[in-house]
Amino acid sequence: MRSDSDQILDSIFLSYNKILKRLHSAGKTTKHGKEISHTDLRKAINVMLKKHPTCRWRSEKIESRKYFVLIEGFAWLNQVYFQKEKSLIDADVDFFEDRIRQYKDLLKIEHNEDWWNEDMDIKQLCEYFNRKDITVRKAIKKMCDSGLGKYKWLVGSKVVISKEGVEWICKNIFKQKYLELLEKYKMELTEMYIEAGYPYDNFLGRN
């Protein structure tokens, strides 16, 4: 029989064995439909750490020989890495949008971030998205082909995209940029969450 303290700890972080058990119980499998192994899990966690290093989802080894993963990190593995309904980037974006909503609800924050408040020309878009000129122009064409040509106009000889167009391109084409913005904001909310007295990357001496 599990003690109350074990249940409390499991609501904060999990060992690899417990993560594996939960994934099996949820019927999660590899993309080839096979049972998830320890090797598969370690690979998934390495991907998680590489994609989202600022989230601090895995413990550092201090005295323990084991790693532990925060329950939020487990949620990412469950809802993003080991899901099959969406592309990884789309599932990742959905995950961070949902976490942000949860943090804002808990912290009673009503303010919405305004990341796109300036119109941009081609050069500015290349710098903002860190993309080549031709790649940005292709993105603009996709936006116009989607019926949003109103977001593009000429100022002299320069093509200018409205702030609404920049937002659309970010969310629909250069999604990695959008994901980076979401992660940064999520971690700002996480720091507020910690300051409010909630546990986050505190592994309570188990590491």
XYZ file of C-alpha atoms in Angstrom:
207
model
C 0.000 0.000 0.000
C 1.376 3.382 -1.006
C 1.819 6.018 1.686
C 0.425 9.540 1.466
C 3.964 10.873 1.155
C 4.585 8.642 -1.882
C 1.415 9.927 -3.511
C 2.466 13.531 -2.848
C 5.922 12.933 -4.329
C 4.388 11.241 -7.373
C 2.315 14.367 -7.978
C 5.565 16.388 -8.246
C 8.082 14.082 -9.952
C 8.494 10.497 -11.139
C 11.296 7.995 -11.581
C 11.908 6.489 -15.020
C 10.357 3.197 -13.870
C 7.179 4.954 -12.739
C 6.980 6.920 -15.987
C 7.294 3.704 -17.963
C 4.566 2.072 -15.879
C 2.200 5.000 -16.444
C 2.853 5.060 -20.173
C 2.142 1.314 -20.392
C -1.052 1.739 -18.341
C -2.171 4.498 -20.699
C -1.640 2.195 -23.668
C 1.112 4.323 -25.152
C 3.424 2.652 -27.662
C 6.302 3.626 -29.938
C 5.514 5.056 -33.376
C 5.874 1.477 -34.675
C 3.256 0.206 -32.237
C 5.676 -1.603 -29.943
C 5.762 -1.490 -26.157
C 7.897 1.393 -24.902
C 11.199 0.160 -23.473
C 13.667 1.849 -21.119
C 15.795 2.611 -24.174
C 12.825 4.239 -25.910
C 12.088 6.286 -22.798
C 15.669 7.479 -22.419
C 15.684 8.525 -26.071
C 12.415 10.414 -25.570
C 13.769 12.197 -22.494
C 16.912 13.190 -24.387
C 14.714 14.714 -27.099
C 12.686 16.498 -24.421
C 15.825 17.968 -22.831
C 17.253 19.044 -26.184
C 14.037 20.708 -27.307
C 13.179 22.365 -23.984
C 16.322 22.835 -21.855
C 14.951 25.906 -20.057
C 12.017 23.977 -18.588
C 14.225 22.109 -16.090
C 12.061 19.000 -16.313
C 14.729 16.483 -15.269
C 16.669 16.400 -12.019
C 20.433 16.702 -11.759
C 22.187 13.774 -10.102
C 23.617 14.865 -6.747
C 23.624 11.880 -4.402
C 21.154 9.598 -6.155
C 22.123 7.316 -9.036
C 18.697 7.952 -10.539
C 17.197 10.757 -12.550
C 13.701 12.035 -11.816
C 11.340 13.878 -14.148
C 8.860 16.535 -13.098
C 5.208 15.655 -13.576
C 5.034 18.398 -16.210
C 7.862 16.674 -18.073
C 5.952 13.400 -17.875
C 2.913 15.198 -19.305
C 5.068 16.346 -22.246
C 6.247 12.790 -22.883
C 2.690 11.490 -22.702
C 0.934 14.232 -24.668
C 3.638 15.217 -27.154
C 6.357 12.631 -27.761
C 4.319 9.441 -27.460
C 1.183 10.681 -29.221
C 0.455 9.782 -32.845
C -2.395 12.100 -33.860
C -0.356 15.222 -34.695
C 3.091 16.224 -35.861
C 5.589 16.730 -33.043
C 5.711 20.504 -33.541
C 1.903 20.860 -33.535
C 1.558 18.701 -30.419
C 4.353 20.710 -28.787
C 2.645 24.034 -29.531
C -0.696 22.724 -28.242
C 1.005 21.488 -25.074
C 2.595 24.841 -24.261
C -0.573 26.771 -25.082
C -2.449 24.514 -22.663
C 0.189 24.821 -19.911
C 0.092 28.600 -20.239
C -3.704 28.553 -19.851
C -3.380 26.384 -16.731
C -0.741 28.610 -15.146
C -2.739 31.755 -15.925
C -5.910 30.252 -14.456
C -4.108 29.161 -11.302
C -2.277 32.468 -10.879
C -5.385 34.470 -11.899
C -3.583 36.292 -14.703
C -5.839 37.819 -17.347
C -3.223 39.698 -19.389
C -2.473 38.256 -22.827
C 1.007 38.551 -24.311
C 1.247 40.732 -27.418
C 4.235 39.407 -29.338
C 3.320 40.903 -32.692
C 2.786 44.657 -32.470
C 4.758 45.936 -35.468
C 4.456 45.651 -39.227
C 7.616 44.255 -40.852
C 9.312 44.393 -44.233
C 11.148 41.463 -45.812
C 14.497 42.285 -44.203
C 12.952 42.562 -40.749
C 11.084 39.286 -41.243
C 14.331 37.534 -42.228
C 15.965 38.774 -39.027
C 12.946 37.981 -36.840
C 12.536 34.424 -38.082
C 16.246 33.870 -38.848
C 15.351 32.761 -42.368
C 16.638 33.517 -45.847
C 14.913 36.030 -48.108
C 13.549 33.360 -50.464
C 12.143 31.336 -47.554
C 10.333 34.361 -46.147
C 8.913 35.232 -49.573
C 7.572 31.680 -49.914
C 5.923 32.040 -46.493
C 4.297 35.296 -47.587
C 3.001 33.595 -50.745
C 1.473 30.819 -48.630
C -0.219 33.434 -46.489
C -1.642 35.186 -49.560
C -2.718 31.862 -51.103
C -4.664 31.227 -47.875
C -6.802 34.274 -48.625
C -4.900 36.715 -46.442
C -3.457 38.999 -49.085
C -4.845 41.968 -47.129
C -1.923 41.529 -44.702
C 0.573 42.401 -47.462
C 1.125 45.755 -49.153
C 3.794 47.891 -50.766
C 5.438 50.931 -49.204
C 7.392 52.411 -52.074
C 9.269 49.411 -53.428
C 9.215 47.472 -50.150
C 6.871 44.596 -49.363
C 5.426 45.108 -45.887
C 3.513 42.559 -43.805
C 1.086 43.736 -41.135
C 1.480 42.640 -37.546
C -1.500 40.310 -38.087
C 0.347 38.769 -41.015
C 3.513 38.344 -38.953
C 1.429 36.520 -36.338
C -0.137 34.260 -38.967
C 3.239 33.386 -40.499
C 4.682 32.675 -37.061
C 1.834 30.412 -35.990
C 1.307 28.615 -39.271
C 4.671 28.427 -41.042
C 7.616 29.196 -38.768
C 6.141 27.310 -35.847
C 9.468 26.776 -34.095
C 9.672 30.532 -33.496
C 6.169 30.470 -32.031
C 7.122 27.525 -29.818
C 10.155 29.434 -28.531
C 7.934 32.392 -27.611
C 5.500 30.076 -25.834
C 8.250 28.324 -23.878
C 9.784 31.628 -22.765
C 6.406 32.904 -21.555
C 5.567 29.587 -19.914
C 8.793 29.764 -17.909
C 8.040 33.353 -16.864
C 4.737 32.059 -15.510
C 6.540 29.114 -13.911
C 8.780 31.489 -11.946
C 5.652 33.285 -10.714
C 4.200 29.880 -9.801
C 7.319 29.090 -7.749
C 7.241 32.502 -6.060
C 3.627 31.796 -5.077
C 4.876 28.809 -3.076
C 4.123 25.929 -5.436
C 6.680 23.124 -5.998
C 8.357 22.914 -9.377
C 11.965 21.822 -9.863
C 12.432 20.880 -6.219
C 13.191 17.169 -6.035
C 13.084 17.220 -2.215
C 16.526 15.698 -1.739
C 15.725 12.579 -3.748
C 18.330 13.474 -6.378
